[in-house]
mmCIF file of C-alpha atoms and ligand atoms in Angstrom:
data_model
loop_
_atom_site.group_PDB
_atom_site.id
_atom_site.type_symbol
_atom_site.label_atom_id
_atom_site.label_comp_id
_atom_site.label_asym_id
_atom_site.label_seq_id
_atom_site.Cartn_x
_atom_site.Cartn_y
_atom_site.Cartn_z
ATOM 1 C CA UNK U 603 0.019 -0.187 -0.109
ATOM 2 C CA UNK U 604 1.194 3.413 -0.984
ATOM 3 C CA UNK U 605 0.346 6.761 0.759
ATOM 4 C CA UNK U 606 0.552 9.699 -0.905
ATOM 5 C CA UNK U 607 2.659 12.415 0.918
ATOM 6 C CA UNK U 608 0.927 15.859 1.033
ATOM 7 C CA UNK U 609 3.612 18.797 0.270
ATOM 8 C CA UNK U 610 3.133 20.250 3.571
ATOM 9 C CA UNK U 611 4.365 17.032 5.222
ATOM 10 C CA UNK U 612 7.341 16.811 2.901
ATOM 11 C CA UNK U 613 8.091 20.465 3.830
ATOM 12 C CA UNK U 614 7.233 20.318 7.720
ATOM 13 C CA UNK U 615 9.764 19.243 10.409
ATOM 14 C CA UNK U 616 7.668 16.417 11.775
ATOM 15 C CA UNK U 617 8.611 15.413 15.207
ATOM 16 C CA UNK U 618 7.254 12.039 17.193
ATOM 17 C CA UNK U 619 7.166 12.935 20.903
ATOM 18 C CA UNK U 620 7.270 9.291 22.139
ATOM 19 C CA UNK U 621 8.513 6.349 20.300
ATOM 20 C CA UNK U 622 9.211 3.015 22.103
ATOM 21 C CA UNK U 623 11.084 1.121 19.454
ATOM 22 C CA UNK U 624 14.096 0.496 21.505
ATOM 23 C CA UNK U 625 11.857 -1.324 24.008
ATOM 24 C CA UNK U 626 10.772 -3.561 21.131
ATOM 25 C CA UNK U 627 14.426 -3.950 19.930
ATOM 26 C CA UNK U 628 15.470 -5.154 23.154
ATOM 27 C CA UNK U 629 12.786 -7.461 23.883
ATOM 28 C CA UNK U 630 12.977 -8.942 20.437
ATOM 29 C CA UNK U 631 16.722 -8.556 19.936
ATOM 30 C CA UNK U 632 16.194 -7.082 16.576
ATOM 31 C CA UNK U 633 18.043 -3.966 14.854
ATOM 32 C CA UNK U 634 15.958 -1.012 13.613
ATOM 33 C CA UNK U 635 16.611 -1.779 10.101
ATOM 34 C CA UNK U 636 15.683 -5.670 10.262
ATOM 35 C CA UNK U 637 12.321 -7.046 9.847
ATOM 36 C CA UNK U 638 10.011 -7.522 12.691
ATOM 37 C CA UNK U 639 6.408 -8.440 12.201
ATOM 38 C CA UNK U 640 5.341 -6.400 15.167
ATOM 39 C CA UNK U 641 7.141 -3.233 14.413
ATOM 40 C CA UNK U 642 5.062 -0.248 14.360
ATOM 41 C CA UNK U 643 8.236 1.866 13.805
ATOM 42 C CA UNK U 644 11.355 0.566 12.158
ATOM 43 C CA UNK U 645 14.030 2.237 9.974
ATOM 44 C CA UNK U 646 11.878 1.756 6.692
ATOM 45 C CA UNK U 647 8.736 3.184 8.050
ATOM 46 C CA UNK U 648 10.234 5.959 9.867
ATOM 47 C CA UNK U 649 11.830 6.944 6.535
ATOM 48 C CA UNK U 650 8.682 6.336 4.565
ATOM 49 C CA UNK U 651 6.706 7.976 6.952
ATOM 50 C CA UNK U 652 8.947 11.805 6.623
ATOM 51 C CA UNK U 653 9.610 11.825 10.456
ATOM 52 C CA UNK U 654 12.269 14.168 10.917
ATOM 53 C CA UNK U 655 13.027 13.568 14.467
ATOM 54 C CA UNK U 656 11.968 10.937 16.799
ATOM 55 C CA UNK U 657 12.150 10.831 20.444
ATOM 56 C CA UNK U 658 13.092 7.058 21.470
ATOM 57 C CA UNK U 659 12.229 6.262 24.700
ATOM 58 C CA UNK U 660 14.837 4.887 26.994
ATOM 59 C CA UNK U 661 11.834 3.081 29.005
ATOM 60 C CA UNK U 662 12.511 1.701 32.227
ATOM 61 C CA UNK U 663 9.387 -0.826 33.360
ATOM 62 C CA UNK U 664 8.298 -0.273 36.690
ATOM 63 C CA UNK U 665 9.709 -3.668 37.463
ATOM 64 C CA UNK U 666 13.082 -2.226 38.068
ATOM 65 C CA UNK U 667 11.969 0.482 40.125
ATOM 66 C CA UNK U 668 14.488 0.337 43.220
ATOM 67 C CA UNK U 669 16.161 -2.826 41.571
ATOM 68 C CA UNK U 670 18.633 -1.554 38.753
ATOM 69 C CA UNK U 671 16.635 1.097 37.044
ATOM 70 C CA UNK U 672 19.706 3.365 36.509
ATOM 71 C CA UNK U 673 21.240 0.190 34.652
ATOM 72 C CA UNK U 674 18.448 -0.812 32.507
ATOM 73 C CA UNK U 675 18.037 2.731 31.544
ATOM 74 C CA UNK U 676 21.708 3.048 30.350
ATOM 75 C CA UNK U 677 21.174 -0.186 28.461
ATOM 76 C CA UNK U 678 18.557 1.334 26.765
ATOM 77 C CA UNK U 679 20.394 4.809 25.981
ATOM 78 C CA UNK U 680 23.184 2.568 24.885
ATOM 79 C CA UNK U 681 20.918 0.704 22.549
ATOM 80 C CA UNK U 682 19.692 4.053 20.959
ATOM 81 C CA UNK U 683 23.118 5.444 20.533
ATOM 82 C CA UNK U 684 24.381 2.315 18.762
ATOM 83 C CA UNK U 685 21.637 1.667 16.513
ATOM 84 C CA UNK U 686 21.655 5.461 15.559
ATOM 85 C CA UNK U 687 25.451 5.133 14.691
ATOM 86 C CA UNK U 688 25.155 1.810 13.044
ATOM 87 C CA UNK U 689 22.822 3.496 10.479
ATOM 88 C CA UNK U 690 24.798 6.895 10.344
ATOM 89 C CA UNK U 691 24.125 7.102 6.390
ATOM 90 C CA UNK U 692 20.310 7.998 7.212
ATOM 91 C CA UNK U 693 19.970 8.892 10.854
ATOM 92 C CA UNK U 694 21.712 11.017 13.414
ATOM 93 C CA UNK U 695 21.822 11.607 17.142
ATOM 94 C CA UNK U 696 20.549 15.110 18.150
ATOM 95 C CA UNK U 697 20.686 16.564 21.632
ATOM 96 C CA UNK U 698 18.897 19.983 20.592
ATOM 97 C CA UNK U 699 16.416 21.940 18.386
ATOM 98 C CA UNK U 700 19.263 23.205 16.138
ATOM 99 C CA UNK U 701 20.211 19.849 15.517
ATOM 100 C CA UNK U 702 16.677 18.685 14.358
ATOM 101 C CA UNK U 703 16.812 21.689 11.967
ATOM 102 C CA UNK U 704 20.187 20.765 10.543
ATOM 103 C CA UNK U 705 18.814 16.697 10.016
ATOM 104 C CA UNK U 706 15.897 18.351 8.206
ATOM 105 C CA UNK U 707 18.346 20.203 6.020
ATOM 106 C CA UNK U 708 20.521 17.271 5.709
ATOM 107 C CA UNK U 709 17.510 14.994 4.807
ATOM 108 C CA UNK U 710 18.501 12.874 7.807
ATOM 109 C CA UNK U 711 16.161 11.456 10.443
ATOM 110 C CA UNK U 712 17.005 13.017 14.129
ATOM 111 C CA UNK U 713 16.819 10.391 16.782
ATOM 112 C CA UNK U 714 16.805 11.792 20.359
ATOM 113 C CA UNK U 715 16.777 10.185 23.733
ATOM 114 C CA UNK U 716 13.801 10.474 26.541
ATOM 115 C CA UNK U 717 13.919 8.569 29.467
ATOM 116 C CA UNK U 718 10.727 7.236 30.641
ATOM 117 C CA UNK U 719 9.802 6.857 34.265
ATOM 118 C CA UNK U 720 11.281 9.100 36.826
ATOM 119 C CA UNK U 721 12.242 5.823 38.947
ATOM 120 C CA UNK U 722 15.194 5.786 36.498
ATOM 121 C CA UNK U 723 17.201 8.237 38.203
ATOM 122 C CA UNK U 724 17.062 6.537 41.714
ATOM 123 C CA UNK U 725 16.220 9.544 43.713
ATOM 124 C CA UNK U 726 19.560 11.277 42.706
ATOM 125 C CA UNK U 727 19.953 14.790 41.037
ATOM 126 C CA UNK U 728 23.395 13.624 39.964
ATOM 127 C CA UNK U 729 22.239 10.667 38.128
ATOM 128 C CA UNK U 730 19.691 13.070 36.456
ATOM 129 C CA UNK U 731 22.544 15.050 35.485
ATOM 130 C CA UNK U 732 24.833 12.354 34.225
ATOM 131 C CA UNK U 733 21.477 11.190 31.993
ATOM 132 C CA UNK U 734 21.356 14.651 30.542
ATOM 133 C CA UNK U 735 25.297 14.371 29.659
ATOM 134 C CA UNK U 736 24.739 11.058 27.916
ATOM 135 C CA UNK U 737 22.075 12.828 25.866
ATOM 136 C CA UNK U 738 18.651 12.275 27.468
ATOM 137 C CA UNK U 739 16.781 15.535 26.472
ATOM 138 C CA UNK U 740 13.575 14.577 28.466
ATOM 139 C CA UNK U 741 12.414 12.739 31.634
ATOM 140 C CA UNK U 742 9.095 11.651 31.936
ATOM 141 C CA UNK U 743 8.503 12.189 35.586
ATOM 142 C CA UNK U 744 6.604 8.811 36.263
ATOM 143 C CA UNK U 745 5.603 5.883 34.347
ATOM 144 C CA UNK U 746 2.514 3.804 35.521
ATOM 145 C CA UNK U 747 4.205 3.835 38.945
ATOM 146 C CA UNK U 748 4.438 6.207 41.589
ATOM 147 C CA UNK U 749 7.710 6.419 42.471
ATOM 148 C CA UNK U 750 9.424 8.205 45.742
ATOM 149 C CA UNK U 751 8.875 11.805 44.771
ATOM 150 C CA UNK U 752 5.937 11.942 42.263
ATOM 151 C CA UNK U 753 2.547 10.724 41.695
ATOM 152 C CA UNK U 754 1.361 8.473 38.502
ATOM 153 C CA UNK U 755 -2.050 8.359 37.003
ATOM 154 C CA UNK U 756 -1.642 4.743 36.695
ATOM 155 C CA UNK U 757 -2.104 4.082 40.449
ATOM 156 C CA UNK U 758 -3.566 5.509 43.719
ATOM 157 C CA UNK U 759 -0.486 7.725 44.408
ATOM 158 C CA UNK U 760 1.163 8.326 47.894
ATOM 159 C CA UNK U 761 2.480 11.954 47.726
ATOM 160 C CA UNK U 762 -0.691 14.485 46.750
ATOM 161 C CA UNK U 763 1.336 15.086 43.648
ATOM 162 C CA UNK U 764 4.990 16.314 43.528
ATOM 163 C CA UNK U 765 7.405 16.059 46.868
ATOM 164 C CA UNK U 766 9.716 18.627 47.596
ATOM 165 C CA UNK U 767 12.737 16.218 46.091
ATOM 166 C CA UNK U 768 10.284 16.348 42.771
ATOM 167 C CA UNK U 769 10.417 20.187 42.954
ATOM 168 C CA UNK U 770 14.239 19.878 42.757
ATOM 169 C CA UNK U 771 13.781 17.323 39.929
ATOM 170 C CA UNK U 772 11.990 19.784 37.884
ATOM 171 C CA UNK U 773 14.194 22.718 38.807
ATOM 172 C CA UNK U 774 17.240 20.662 38.130
ATOM 173 C CA UNK U 775 15.857 19.803 34.414
ATOM 174 C CA UNK U 776 15.167 23.620 33.870
ATOM 175 C CA UNK U 777 18.698 24.420 35.012
ATOM 176 C CA UNK U 778 19.945 21.714 32.580
ATOM 177 C CA UNK U 779 17.692 22.571 29.678
ATOM 178 C CA UNK U 780 16.266 19.277 29.661
ATOM 179 C CA UNK U 781 12.272 18.863 28.898
ATOM 180 C CA UNK U 782 9.996 18.025 31.863
ATOM 181 C CA UNK U 783 7.600 15.289 30.553
ATOM 182 C CA UNK U 784 4.262 15.328 32.398
ATOM 183 C CA UNK U 785 2.706 12.541 30.341
ATOM 184 C CA UNK U 786 1.649 9.757 33.019
ATOM 185 C CA UNK U 787 2.007 11.964 35.822
ATOM 186 C CA UNK U 788 -1.398 12.409 38.319
ATOM 187 C CA UNK U 789 -3.391 15.627 37.782
ATOM 188 C CA UNK U 790 -2.036 16.858 41.165
ATOM 189 C CA UNK U 791 1.504 16.290 40.304
ATOM 190 C CA UNK U 792 0.649 18.041 36.996
ATOM 191 C CA UNK U 793 -0.524 21.230 38.546
ATOM 192 C CA UNK U 794 2.419 21.110 40.651
ATOM 193 C CA UNK U 795 4.992 20.468 38.206
ATOM 194 C CA UNK U 796 3.303 23.830 36.441
ATOM 195 C CA UNK U 797 3.733 25.731 39.651
ATOM 196 C CA UNK U 798 7.464 24.660 39.982
ATOM 197 C CA UNK U 799 8.647 24.916 36.444
ATOM 198 C CA UNK U 800 9.935 28.363 34.999
ATOM 199 C CA UNK U 801 9.849 27.185 31.485
ATOM 200 C CA UNK U 802 7.301 25.160 29.402
ATOM 201 C CA UNK U 803 6.694 21.564 30.016
ATOM 202 C CA UNK U 804 5.913 18.924 27.409
ATOM 203 C CA UNK U 805 3.258 16.023 27.559
ATOM 204 C CA UNK U 806 5.167 14.018 25.156
ATOM 205 C CA UNK U 807 2.148 11.387 24.485
ATOM 206 C CA UNK U 808 -1.009 12.164 26.277
ATOM 207 C CA UNK U 809 -4.379 12.638 24.504
ATOM 208 C CA UNK U 810 -7.648 14.582 25.499
ATOM 209 C CA UNK U 811 -9.732 13.255 28.572
ATOM 210 C CA UNK U 812 -12.720 15.313 27.137
ATOM 211 C CA UNK U 813 -12.953 12.795 24.246
ATOM 212 C CA UNK U 814 -11.899 9.513 26.101
ATOM 213 C CA UNK U 815 -12.088 9.236 29.857
ATOM 214 C CA UNK U 816 -8.614 7.392 30.656
ATOM 215 C CA UNK U 817 -7.081 8.978 33.561
ATOM 216 C CA UNK U 818 -3.550 9.186 31.324
ATOM 217 C CA UNK U 819 -5.235 12.017 29.417
ATOM 218 C CA UNK U 820 -5.226 15.770 29.878
ATOM 219 C CA UNK U 821 -8.770 17.309 30.894
ATOM 220 C CA UNK U 822 -9.367 20.815 29.162
ATOM 221 C CA UNK U 823 -8.418 22.435 32.401
ATOM 222 C CA UNK U 824 -4.984 20.728 32.040
ATOM 223 C CA UNK U 825 -4.841 21.702 28.351
ATOM 224 C CA UNK U 826 -5.324 25.351 29.182
ATOM 225 C CA UNK U 827 -2.979 25.355 32.083
ATOM 226 C CA UNK U 828 -0.315 23.562 29.681
ATOM 227 C CA UNK U 829 -1.249 26.301 27.279
ATOM 228 C CA UNK U 830 -0.764 29.333 29.682
ATOM 229 C CA UNK U 831 2.317 27.623 30.763
ATOM 230 C CA UNK U 832 3.575 27.940 27.111
ATOM 231 C CA UNK U 833 4.062 24.070 26.828
ATOM 232 C CA UNK U 834 2.925 21.569 23.997
ATOM 233 C CA UNK U 835 0.416 18.482 24.416
ATOM 234 C CA UNK U 836 1.789 15.309 21.780
ATOM 235 C CA UNK U 837 -1.315 13.373 20.921
ATOM 236 C CA UNK U 838 -0.785 9.655 21.688
ATOM 237 C CA UNK U 839 -2.220 7.288 19.061
ATOM 238 C CA UNK U 840 -3.305 4.107 21.197
ATOM 239 C CA UNK U 841 -6.532 3.162 20.905
ATOM 240 C CA UNK U 842 -7.372 3.167 24.556
ATOM 241 C CA UNK U 843 -6.600 6.850 24.963
ATOM 242 C CA UNK U 844 -8.110 7.864 21.834
ATOM 243 C CA UNK U 845 -11.791 5.793 22.127
ATOM 244 C CA UNK U 846 -13.914 5.866 25.437
ATOM 245 C CA UNK U 847 -15.303 2.687 24.939
ATOM 246 C CA UNK U 848 -11.527 1.205 24.549
ATOM 247 C CA UNK U 849 -10.762 2.870 27.565
ATOM 248 C CA UNK U 850 -13.428 1.765 29.744
ATOM 249 C CA UNK U 851 -12.937 -1.982 28.655
ATOM 250 C CA UNK U 852 -9.578 -1.914 29.543
ATOM 251 C CA UNK U 853 -9.800 -0.425 32.839
ATOM 252 C CA UNK U 854 -12.412 -2.648 33.903
ATOM 253 C CA UNK U 855 -10.597 -5.733 32.866
ATOM 254 C CA UNK U 856 -7.311 -4.308 34.557
ATOM 255 C CA UNK U 857 -9.428 -4.165 37.777
ATOM 256 C CA UNK U 858 -10.249 -7.716 37.442
ATOM 257 C CA UNK U 859 -6.740 -8.622 36.670
ATOM 258 C CA UNK U 860 -4.872 -6.551 39.176
ATOM 259 C CA UNK U 861 -6.627 -5.450 42.209
ATOM 260 C CA UNK U 862 -3.694 -3.234 43.417
ATOM 261 C CA UNK U 863 -0.737 -3.701 40.993
ATOM 262 C CA UNK U 864 1.775 -1.172 40.294
ATOM 263 C CA UNK U 865 1.519 -1.879 36.342
ATOM 264 C CA UNK U 866 4.336 -3.127 34.110
ATOM 265 C CA UNK U 867 4.764 -1.737 30.615
ATOM 266 C CA UNK U 868 2.483 0.524 28.884
ATOM 267 C CA UNK U 869 -0.668 -0.378 30.538
ATOM 268 C CA UNK U 870 0.519 -3.813 31.541
ATOM 269 C CA UNK U 871 -1.674 -5.802 33.748
ATOM 270 C CA UNK U 872 0.914 -6.813 36.169
ATOM 271 C CA UNK U 873 4.352 -6.692 36.666
ATOM 272 C CA UNK U 874 5.804 -9.884 35.825
ATOM 273 C CA UNK U 875 3.303 -10.473 32.710
ATOM 274 C CA UNK U 876 5.714 -10.115 29.666
ATOM 275 C CA UNK U 877 4.815 -8.202 26.705
ATOM 276 C CA UNK U 878 3.560 -11.229 24.709
ATOM 277 C CA UNK U 879 0.992 -12.096 27.396
ATOM 278 C CA UNK U 880 -0.149 -8.457 27.568
ATOM 279 C CA UNK U 881 -0.730 -8.644 23.998
ATOM 280 C CA UNK U 882 -2.880 -11.783 24.275
ATOM 281 C CA UNK U 883 -4.744 -10.401 27.335
ATOM 282 C CA UNK U 884 -5.716 -7.150 25.357
ATOM 283 C CA UNK U 885 -6.474 -9.217 21.957
ATOM 284 C CA UNK U 886 -8.830 -11.479 23.830
ATOM 285 C CA UNK U 887 -10.875 -8.159 25.494
ATOM 286 C CA UNK U 888 -11.986 -7.906 21.524
ATOM 287 C CA UNK U 889 -12.072 -4.011 21.806
ATOM 288 C CA UNK U 890 -13.159 -2.127 18.748
ATOM 289 C CA UNK U 891 -10.692 -0.601 16.801
ATOM 290 C CA UNK U 892 -10.027 3.482 16.614
ATOM 291 C CA UNK U 893 -10.105 5.207 13.187
ATOM 292 C CA UNK U 894 -7.656 7.706 11.917
ATOM 293 C CA UNK U 895 -10.492 10.207 12.645
ATOM 294 C CA UNK U 896 -10.312 9.216 16.182
ATOM 295 C CA UNK U 897 -6.793 10.430 16.470
ATOM 296 C CA UNK U 898 -7.547 13.638 14.042
ATOM 297 C CA UNK U 899 -10.463 14.361 16.621
ATOM 298 C CA UNK U 900 -8.193 14.591 19.641
ATOM 299 C CA UNK U 901 -5.809 16.769 17.469
ATOM 300 C CA UNK U 902 -8.630 19.233 16.457
ATOM 301 C CA UNK U 903 -10.307 19.301 20.098
ATOM 302 C CA UNK U 904 -6.571 19.840 21.618
ATOM 303 C CA UNK U 905 -6.035 22.794 19.427
ATOM 304 C CA UNK U 906 -9.494 24.356 20.107
ATOM 305 C CA UNK U 907 -9.019 23.864 23.861
ATOM 306 C CA UNK U 908 -5.146 24.778 24.195
ATOM 307 C CA UNK U 909 -4.723 26.580 21.194
ATOM 308 C CA UNK U 910 -3.156 25.700 17.648
ATOM 309 C CA UNK U 911 0.456 26.479 19.363
ATOM 310 C CA UNK U 912 0.339 23.862 21.949
ATOM 311 C CA UNK U 913 -0.399 20.575 20.025
ATOM 312 C CA UNK U 914 1.924 18.096 18.785
ATOM 313 C CA UNK U 915 2.107 14.188 18.110
ATOM 314 C CA UNK U 916 3.369 11.502 20.379
ATOM 315 C CA UNK U 917 2.602 8.071 18.647
ATOM 316 C CA UNK U 918 3.646 5.858 21.471
ATOM 317 C CA UNK U 919 4.629 3.388 18.307
ATOM 318 C CA UNK U 920 5.632 0.116 19.435
ATOM 319 C CA UNK U 921 4.866 0.930 23.092
ATOM 320 C CA UNK U 922 0.951 -0.059 22.724
ATOM 321 C CA UNK U 923 -0.933 -2.960 21.362
ATOM 322 C CA UNK U 924 -3.720 -1.313 19.550
ATOM 323 C CA UNK U 925 -3.487 1.634 17.102
ATOM 324 C CA UNK U 926 -6.112 3.245 14.760
ATOM 325 C CA UNK U 927 -6.623 1.695 11.355
ATOM 326 C CA UNK U 928 -4.650 3.695 8.892
ATOM 327 C CA UNK U 929 -2.268 4.977 11.414
ATOM 328 C CA UNK U 930 -0.694 1.458 12.379
ATOM 329 C CA UNK U 931 2.884 2.140 11.656
ATOM 330 C CA UNK U 932 4.935 5.316 11.378
ATOM 331 C CA UNK U 933 4.769 5.302 7.385
ATOM 332 C CA UNK U 934 1.152 6.039 7.787
ATOM 333 C CA UNK U 935 2.123 9.422 9.336
ATOM 334 C CA UNK U 936 1.307 11.420 6.314
ATOM 335 C CA UNK U 937 -2.421 9.952 6.066
ATOM 336 C CA UNK U 938 -2.961 11.577 9.419
ATOM 337 C CA UNK U 939 -1.348 14.706 7.574
ATOM 338 C CA UNK U 940 -3.877 14.337 4.649
ATOM 339 C CA UNK U 941 -6.876 13.801 6.885
ATOM 340 C CA UNK U 942 -6.124 17.166 8.961
ATOM 341 C CA UNK U 943 -6.022 18.854 5.489
ATOM 342 C CA UNK U 944 -9.237 17.378 4.465
ATOM 343 C CA UNK U 945 -10.941 18.074 7.589
ATOM 344 C CA UNK U 946 -10.002 21.940 6.854
ATOM 345 C CA UNK U 947 -6.982 22.649 8.661
ATOM 346 C CA UNK U 948 -4.616 24.974 7.071
ATOM 347 C CA UNK U 949 -1.471 24.046 6.019
ATOM 348 C CA UNK U 950 0.207 26.581 8.554
ATOM 349 C CA UNK U 951 -1.769 24.863 11.444
ATOM 350 C CA UNK U 952 -0.748 21.608 10.446
ATOM 351 C CA UNK U 953 3.119 21.955 10.050
ATOM 352 C CA UNK U 954 2.614 23.459 13.451
ATOM 353 C CA UNK U 955 1.328 20.434 14.557
ATOM 354 C CA UNK U 956 3.884 18.428 13.172
ATOM 355 C CA UNK U 957 6.537 19.698 14.794
ATOM 356 C CA UNK U 958 6.799 23.254 14.899
ATOM 357 C CA UNK U 959 5.405 23.614 17.996
ATOM 358 C CA UNK U 960 7.597 21.276 19.707
ATOM 359 C CA UNK U 961 10.570 22.969 18.037
ATOM 360 C CA UNK U 962 9.616 26.408 19.313
ATOM 361 C CA UNK U 963 9.006 24.983 22.734
ATOM 362 C CA UNK U 964 12.423 22.987 22.901
ATOM 363 C CA UNK U 965 14.132 26.297 22.019
ATOM 364 C CA UNK U 966 12.561 28.293 24.854
ATOM 365 C CA UNK U 967 13.376 25.217 27.099
ATOM 366 C CA UNK U 968 17.247 25.663 26.014
ATOM 367 C CA UNK U 969 17.197 29.459 26.246
ATOM 368 C CA UNK U 970 16.033 29.188 29.972
ATOM 369 C CA UNK U 971 19.043 27.147 30.284
ATOM 370 C CA UNK U 972 21.266 29.670 28.646
ATOM 371 C CA UNK U 973 19.652 32.571 30.658
ATOM 372 C CA UNK U 974 20.085 30.455 34.100
ATOM 373 C CA UNK U 975 23.939 29.827 32.881
ATOM 374 C CA UNK U 976 24.522 33.778 32.350
ATOM 375 C CA UNK U 977 22.583 34.704 35.498
ATOM 376 C CA UNK U 978 24.594 32.307 37.544
ATOM 377 C CA UNK U 979 27.969 34.273 36.559
HETATM 378 ZN ZN1 ZN T 2205 4.264 6.074 27.989
#
């Protein structure tokens, strides 16, 4: 199947805020350019989809919290760096917005590193700084598990939001010029992060709760607060975050399976169940499949509520078991662009959503870091 690529998609800087491909490569022991029937994003589809920059997640499953989280994180970072170097003919590891622009100019695909799961820093600001030095440009403050300093939306929480140390984490990230990723955090933690940060923050892979009542999604109030902060919400393509009936079905089933688990991989029923079991579990629920228009609906809604300047895309490719029909691999991204145009969105607005908004916010965060440095002297 060939997908026609709209001109604006070719022209645009296309940024994917969150891609779990490293975790798939670790699980399946495959390279990025090797065939894998389960791949939602691989080298071929990233290139075909016109992706300028993708944040590859150095995802740390909650299982590793307080037992080797940093080691697992470093393993994932190592993999991202080596896979990028292995195909330096078409890929380039980037650490800033200028690098994304340069990649676009040279026709390469930029790979950036985002650490997912605040437990990765093992409660140490020095470890956070070390991860930044290794190339990590965001930290998702929690995964589905509450850690020692920040509440997650994936469990009951225990801090009422963000602890004092959690505030230090946010401030240290501001100082470093590292993006604070608020996807996965509890509502309280989200607002407390906004009260703490002095630069915009990003939800790298979150959709809209007004359309789909999953606690992982952003309420309209949160979207407005994020806009006021100057940040960007990058819409997640997982069917359970797009369609309310799918969200309700998996939440009901998770309640039956794990009355009080900490969660595992993205929405995993429990810590010890591996991904293959999860796929079987999810498929057995027989959930309806989302459509391309469901993803477009969330983008349009977020743009209406937060403003067109504050929306982006964060696919969650290779991190979720079900994607919308017509949006099932990175190669299909141009179809989403085409659908937004068909629905009447102007080219300039589509370009903002595809990546310009993110790049603007990234530059503002980097600038905050430079100003901090000058201010120190
Ligand atoms: Zn995630």
